[in-house]
Amino acid sequence: MRLTWQTASLELAEPLRISRSVMARRDAVWVSLEHGGQRGWGEAVSSEYLGLRTERILRHLSAVRPAVERLPDPETAWNELAPAGPVGADLPAGVLAAIEAAVLDLTGKRAGEPAHRMLGNPRPASAATARTIGIVAPVPAAARAVRLAAAGFTVLKVKAGSPDPADDLARTQAVREGAPAAELLLDPNGAWSERQACELLPRFAALGVTAVEQPVAAGRPEALARVAAASPIPVIADEDAVSYEDAAALAGRVHGVNVKLAKCGGVRAALRIHTVLSGSGTDLMLGCLTASSLGIAPAVHLVDRARWVDLDGHLLLADDPWEGIGGADGTVRPAPRAGLGVLPRGGTPAGAAR
């Protein structure tokens, strides 16, 4: 087998402001695994918050390449790659997820089977995905809500965490008026204190918000659990739920856990989290980083396991270089092709090869 990669820049259609940062672009590293004349693909994206700069991604790919290329075929790689086996156990989660995606894509193509069947679901799943509205003034927020509702989106996620919570309330009210039939999710990205969260969540619930992600700063799961116990709406852990161990510790103490493959290490790690949450009263949310359709695709094959789906990272891009998971009409669904089902737009993906 041959493991290679190339880098590309993903530009957002417009900057996305959240409580802790503003993002206009990020790097993508497209991982390619070749064997027997076929190729599987995966994607890792840079993330300052997760400590995953492009240089670190490339360094880890170089380090793991000999171990991957010693394996005789992708089926063996699937069994030997972490968390099932020892290969790549020391990789950052985002890099492991990208390699696992390439292995899954190639294995599915060789078997003539889509990824969801390889993962135990005989039928393709589709789901309404949330669409994010960043921290903007109420008037543009309302205009975006109108446009998204007209396009078919039935779930909208409103970013919060402005210095003045009144601004967040006004933005949420504007989105509610712009899309009165939409389900509203709220995401302060950990911007509030425990006391603020307990005071504010009833006010957002009165505006029709149906769930909130990570209202308090990460690192104090006990505080998050107390907020969840007092909240009139479901509380979903995100920044406090990075690993399997984090999710297991929060099972039964919050209403949901936001699983992002780049946080936990790929589809099999996500399935382990789903198993440990089952029956605990804590539901699964599938989330993502801003990424191309290639980076989002593995999670799309898992949407039947989730109560909430927030897989809109590719929809935030000015130009998505891959296709195959839909979403522009508010619903993500895998294309009826073997493997991940994604294809590069216009043929061979453009980027700096390594």
Coordinates of C-alpha atoms in Angstrom, one line a residue:
M1 CA 0.0 0.0 0.0
R2 CA 1.0 3.6 -0.5
L3 CA 0.1 6.4 1.8
T4 CA 0.4 10.0 0.5
W5 CA -1.2 13.3 1.2
Q6 CA -1.6 16.8 -0.1
T7 CA -2.6 20.1 1.4
A8 CA -5.2 22.6 0.3
S9 CA -6.8 25.8 1.7
L10 CA -10.5 25.9 2.5
E11 CA -12.0 29.4 2.3
L12 CA -15.2 30.2 4.1
A13 CA -18.0 32.0 2.1
E14 CA -17.9 34.5 4.9
P15 CA -16.1 34.7 8.3
L16 CA -17.7 32.7 11.1
R17 CA -17.6 34.5 14.4
I18 CA -18.1 32.4 17.6
S19 CA -17.5 33.4 21.2
R20 CA -13.8 32.7 21.2
S21 CA -12.7 33.4 17.7
V22 CA -13.4 34.4 14.1
M23 CA -12.5 32.0 11.3
A24 CA -12.2 32.8 7.6
R25 CA -10.2 29.8 6.3
R26 CA -8.4 26.7 7.4
D27 CA -6.1 24.2 5.9
A28 CA -7.1 20.7 4.8
V29 CA -4.8 17.7 4.4
W30 CA -6.2 15.1 2.0
V31 CA -4.9 11.6 2.9
S32 CA -4.7 9.1 0.1
L33 CA -4.3 5.3 0.5
E34 CA -3.6 3.4 -2.7
H35 CA -3.6 -0.4 -3.3
G36 CA -4.3 -2.5 -6.3
G37 CA -5.1 0.4 -8.6
Q38 CA -7.7 1.9 -6.3
R39 CA -7.5 4.8 -3.9
G40 CA -9.3 5.8 -0.7
W41 CA -9.4 9.3 0.7
G42 CA -9.7 11.0 4.1
E43 CA -9.3 14.5 5.3
A44 CA -7.7 16.2 8.4
V45 CA -8.3 19.9 8.9
S46 CA -6.2 22.2 11.0
S47 CA -7.6 23.5 14.3
E48 CA -6.0 25.9 16.6
Y49 CA -8.5 25.0 19.4
L50 CA -7.6 21.3 19.1
G51 CA -3.9 22.1 18.9
L52 CA -3.7 20.6 15.4
R53 CA -1.7 22.9 13.2
T54 CA -1.0 21.8 9.6
E55 CA 2.7 21.2 10.4
R56 CA 1.7 18.8 13.2
I57 CA -0.7 16.9 10.9
L58 CA 2.1 16.5 8.3
R59 CA 4.7 15.4 10.9
H60 CA 2.4 12.7 12.3
L61 CA 1.5 11.4 8.8
S62 CA 5.2 11.1 8.0
A63 CA 5.8 9.2 11.2
V64 CA 3.0 6.7 10.8
R65 CA 3.5 6.1 7.0
P66 CA 6.0 3.2 7.4
A67 CA 3.7 1.3 9.7
V68 CA 0.7 1.8 7.4
E69 CA 2.6 0.9 4.3
R70 CA 4.0 -2.3 5.8
L71 CA 0.4 -3.6 6.0
P72 CA -0.5 -5.9 3.1
D73 CA -3.9 -4.5 2.2
P74 CA -6.6 -2.1 3.5
E75 CA -8.6 -4.9 5.1
T76 CA -5.6 -5.7 7.3
A77 CA -5.2 -2.0 7.9
W78 CA -8.8 -1.7 9.1
N79 CA -8.1 -4.4 11.7
E80 CA -4.7 -3.1 12.7
L81 CA -5.5 0.6 12.9
A82 CA -6.5 2.1 16.3
P83 CA -8.8 1.7 18.2
A84 CA -9.1 -1.9 16.9
G85 CA -5.3 -2.4 16.8
P86 CA -2.0 -0.8 17.6
V87 CA -1.2 1.1 14.4
G88 CA -1.7 4.8 14.9
A89 CA -2.6 4.6 18.6
D90 CA -0.4 7.6 19.4
L91 CA -1.8 9.8 16.6
P92 CA -3.8 13.0 17.3
A93 CA -7.5 12.2 16.9
G94 CA -8.0 14.2 13.8
V95 CA -5.1 12.5 12.0
L96 CA -6.3 9.0 13.0
A97 CA -9.8 9.9 11.8
A98 CA -8.4 10.9 8.4
I99 CA -6.4 7.7 7.9
E100 CA -9.3 5.6 9.1
A101 CA -11.5 7.3 6.6
A102 CA -9.1 6.6 3.8
V103 CA -9.0 2.9 4.9
L104 CA -12.8 2.7 5.1
D105 CA -13.2 4.4 1.7
L106 CA -10.7 2.0 0.0
T107 CA -12.1 -1.1 1.8
G108 CA -15.6 -0.2 0.7
K109 CA -14.5 0.4 -2.9
R110 CA -12.8 -3.0 -3.0
A111 CA -15.9 -4.7 -1.6
G112 CA -18.2 -2.7 -3.8
E113 CA -20.1 -1.6 -0.6
P114 CA -20.9 1.8 0.8
A115 CA -19.4 2.8 4.1
H116 CA -22.6 2.6 6.1
R117 CA -22.9 -1.2 5.3
M118 CA -19.3 -1.7 6.4
L119 CA -20.3 0.0 9.7
G120 CA -23.3 -2.3 10.3
N121 CA -26.2 -0.3 8.7
P122 CA -27.7 -2.1 5.6
R123 CA -29.6 1.0 4.4
P124 CA -28.3 4.5 3.7
A125 CA -29.5 7.0 6.3
S126 CA -30.3 10.7 5.8
A127 CA -31.0 13.4 8.3
A128 CA -31.9 17.0 8.6
T129 CA -28.7 18.9 9.5
A130 CA -28.5 22.1 11.6
R131 CA -27.2 25.1 9.7
T132 CA -25.0 27.5 11.8
I133 CA -25.7 31.3 12.1
G134 CA -22.7 32.9 13.6
I135 CA -22.5 35.9 16.0
V136 CA -23.9 38.7 13.8
A137 CA -26.4 41.5 14.3
P138 CA -30.1 40.7 14.5
V139 CA -31.1 42.0 11.1
P140 CA -28.6 39.9 9.1
A141 CA -29.3 36.9 11.3
A142 CA -33.0 37.2 10.5
A143 CA -32.2 37.5 6.8
R144 CA -30.1 34.4 6.9
A145 CA -32.8 32.5 8.7
V146 CA -35.3 33.4 6.0
R147 CA -33.0 32.3 3.3
L148 CA -32.1 29.0 5.0
A149 CA -35.7 28.2 5.8
A150 CA -36.6 28.8 2.1
A151 CA -33.8 26.5 1.0
G152 CA -35.2 23.7 3.2
F153 CA -33.4 23.9 6.5
T154 CA -35.6 22.9 9.4
V155 CA -32.9 23.1 12.1
L156 CA -30.9 26.2 12.7
K157 CA -28.0 26.6 15.2
V158 CA -27.5 30.1 16.7
K159 CA -24.0 31.0 18.0
A160 CA -24.0 32.8 21.3
G161 CA -21.5 34.2 23.8
S162 CA -21.5 37.9 23.0
P163 CA -20.1 40.2 25.7
D164 CA -23.6 41.3 26.4
P165 CA -26.1 38.4 26.6
A166 CA -28.8 40.8 25.4
D167 CA -27.2 40.6 22.0
D168 CA -27.5 36.9 22.0
L169 CA -31.2 37.1 23.0
A170 CA -31.9 39.6 20.2
R171 CA -30.1 37.5 17.6
T172 CA -32.1 34.4 18.7
Q173 CA -35.3 36.3 18.6
A174 CA -34.5 37.5 15.1
V175 CA -33.8 34.0 13.9
R176 CA -37.0 32.8 15.4
E177 CA -38.9 35.5 13.6
G178 CA -37.1 34.8 10.3
A179 CA -37.7 31.0 10.5
P180 CA -40.7 30.5 12.8
A181 CA -41.1 26.8 12.1
A182 CA -37.4 25.8 12.5
E183 CA -36.0 23.9 15.5
L184 CA -33.4 26.2 17.2
L185 CA -30.2 25.0 18.8
L186 CA -27.9 27.4 20.8
D187 CA -24.2 27.2 21.1
P188 CA -22.3 29.6 23.3
N189 CA -19.0 27.6 23.0
G190 CA -18.5 27.7 26.7
A191 CA -18.8 31.5 27.1
W192 CA -21.0 31.6 30.2
S193 CA -20.5 31.1 33.9
E194 CA -22.6 28.5 35.6
R195 CA -24.7 31.2 37.2
Q196 CA -25.2 33.0 33.8
A197 CA -26.2 29.7 32.2
C198 CA -28.8 29.0 34.8
E199 CA -30.2 32.5 34.5
L200 CA -30.2 32.7 30.7
L201 CA -31.4 29.3 29.6
P202 CA -35.0 29.8 30.7
R203 CA -35.0 33.0 28.6
F204 CA -33.7 31.2 25.5
A205 CA -36.2 28.4 26.1
A206 CA -39.0 31.0 26.0
L207 CA -37.8 32.0 22.5
G208 CA -38.1 28.4 21.3
V209 CA -34.6 27.1 21.7
T210 CA -34.8 23.3 22.0
A211 CA -31.2 22.4 23.1
V212 CA -28.0 24.1 24.0
E213 CA -24.4 23.0 23.5
Q214 CA -21.7 23.6 26.1
P215 CA -23.1 26.7 27.8
V216 CA -20.2 26.8 30.4
A217 CA -16.4 26.7 29.9
A218 CA -14.8 23.3 29.4
G219 CA -12.8 21.7 32.2
R220 CA -15.5 21.7 34.8
P221 CA -17.8 18.8 33.9
E222 CA -19.4 18.9 37.3
A223 CA -20.6 22.4 36.6
L224 CA -22.0 21.3 33.2
A225 CA -23.9 18.5 34.9
R226 CA -25.4 20.9 37.4
V227 CA -26.5 23.2 34.6
A228 CA -28.0 20.3 32.8
A229 CA -29.9 19.3 36.0
A230 CA -31.4 22.7 36.3
S231 CA -32.0 23.5 32.6
P232 CA -35.4 23.6 31.0
I233 CA -33.9 22.4 27.7
P234 CA -31.4 19.6 26.9
V235 CA -27.8 20.4 27.6
I236 CA -25.3 18.9 25.2
A237 CA -21.6 18.5 26.1
D238 CA -19.1 19.5 23.3
E239 CA -15.8 20.9 24.5
D240 CA -16.1 18.8 27.7
A241 CA -16.6 15.6 25.7
V242 CA -13.5 15.0 23.6
S243 CA -12.7 11.3 24.2
Y244 CA -14.5 8.1 24.9
E245 CA -13.6 8.5 28.6
D246 CA -15.1 12.0 28.7
A247 CA -18.3 10.7 27.2
A248 CA -18.5 7.7 29.5
A249 CA -18.0 10.0 32.5
L250 CA -20.9 12.3 31.4
A251 CA -23.3 9.5 30.5
G252 CA -26.6 10.1 32.4
R253 CA -25.4 13.5 33.7
V254 CA -26.1 15.6 30.6
H255 CA -28.7 15.2 27.9
G256 CA -26.4 14.8 24.9
V257 CA -22.8 14.5 23.8
N258 CA -21.6 16.1 20.6
V259 CA -19.3 13.6 18.9
K260 CA -17.0 15.0 16.3
L261 CA -14.8 12.5 14.5
A262 CA -11.8 14.9 14.6
K263 CA -12.1 15.0 18.4
C264 CA -12.7 11.3 19.2
G265 CA -10.6 9.6 16.5
G266 CA -13.0 8.4 13.8
V267 CA -16.1 6.4 13.1
R268 CA -15.2 3.4 15.3
A269 CA -14.4 5.7 18.2
A270 CA -17.8 7.4 17.6
L271 CA -19.6 4.0 17.6
R272 CA -17.9 3.1 20.9
I273 CA -19.3 6.4 22.4
H274 CA -22.7 5.6 21.0
T275 CA -22.6 2.2 22.7
V276 CA -21.5 3.6 26.1
L277 CA -24.3 6.3 25.9
S278 CA -27.0 3.8 25.0
G279 CA -29.6 3.5 27.8
S280 CA -28.0 6.1 29.9
G281 CA -30.4 8.9 29.1
T282 CA -27.7 10.8 27.2
D283 CA -28.2 11.0 23.5
L284 CA -25.7 11.4 20.6
M285 CA -25.2 14.5 18.6
L286 CA -23.0 14.3 15.5
G287 CA -21.0 17.5 14.9
C288 CA -18.1 18.5 12.8
L289 CA -15.4 21.1 12.2
T290 CA -15.5 23.3 9.1
A291 CA -14.3 20.9 6.5
S292 CA -15.0 19.8 2.9
S293 CA -17.5 17.1 2.0
L294 CA -14.7 14.6 2.2
G295 CA -14.1 15.5 5.8
I296 CA -17.8 15.4 6.7
A297 CA -18.6 12.2 4.8
P298 CA -17.7 9.5 7.4
A299 CA -20.0 11.1 9.9
V300 CA -22.9 11.2 7.4
H301 CA -22.7 7.4 7.3
L302 CA -23.5 7.4 11.1
V303 CA -26.5 9.8 11.2
D304 CA -29.0 7.0 12.0
R305 CA -27.4 6.8 15.4
A306 CA -27.9 10.5 16.3
R307 CA -30.7 12.5 17.9
W308 CA -29.1 15.8 16.7
V309 CA -27.1 16.2 13.5
D310 CA -24.9 19.2 12.9
L311 CA -23.0 18.4 9.7
D312 CA -22.9 21.6 7.9
G313 CA -19.1 22.3 7.8
H314 CA -18.9 21.9 4.0
L315 CA -21.9 24.3 3.5
L316 CA -19.9 27.1 5.1
L317 CA -17.2 27.0 2.4
A318 CA -17.0 29.4 -0.6
D319 CA -16.1 26.4 -2.8
D320 CA -16.3 22.8 -1.6
P321 CA -13.7 20.8 -3.6
W322 CA -15.5 17.5 -3.0
E323 CA -19.1 16.4 -3.4
G324 CA -21.3 13.4 -2.4
I325 CA -23.1 14.1 0.8
G326 CA -25.7 16.7 -0.1
G327 CA -26.9 19.2 2.5
A328 CA -27.7 22.2 0.5
D329 CA -31.4 21.5 0.9
G330 CA -31.1 20.9 4.6
T331 CA -30.6 17.1 4.5
V332 CA -27.3 15.2 4.4
R333 CA -27.3 11.8 2.7
P334 CA -24.5 9.6 1.3
A335 CA -24.3 9.3 -2.5
P336 CA -25.1 5.7 -3.7
R337 CA -21.5 4.8 -4.3
A338 CA -19.0 2.4 -2.8
G339 CA -16.8 3.6 0.1
L340 CA -17.5 7.1 1.4
G341 CA -19.3 8.1 -1.8
V342 CA -17.5 11.3 -2.3
L343 CA -15.7 12.5 -5.4
P344 CA -13.5 15.5 -6.1
R345 CA -15.2 18.2 -8.2
G346 CA -13.6 18.4 -11.6
G347 CA -11.4 15.3 -11.4
T348 CA -8.2 14.9 -9.5
P349 CA -8.1 17.1 -6.3
A350 CA -5.8 20.1 -6.5
G351 CA -3.3 20.7 -3.8
A352 CA 0.4 20.4 -2.8
A353 CA 1.3 16.7 -2.9
R354 CA 3.7 15.0 -0.5

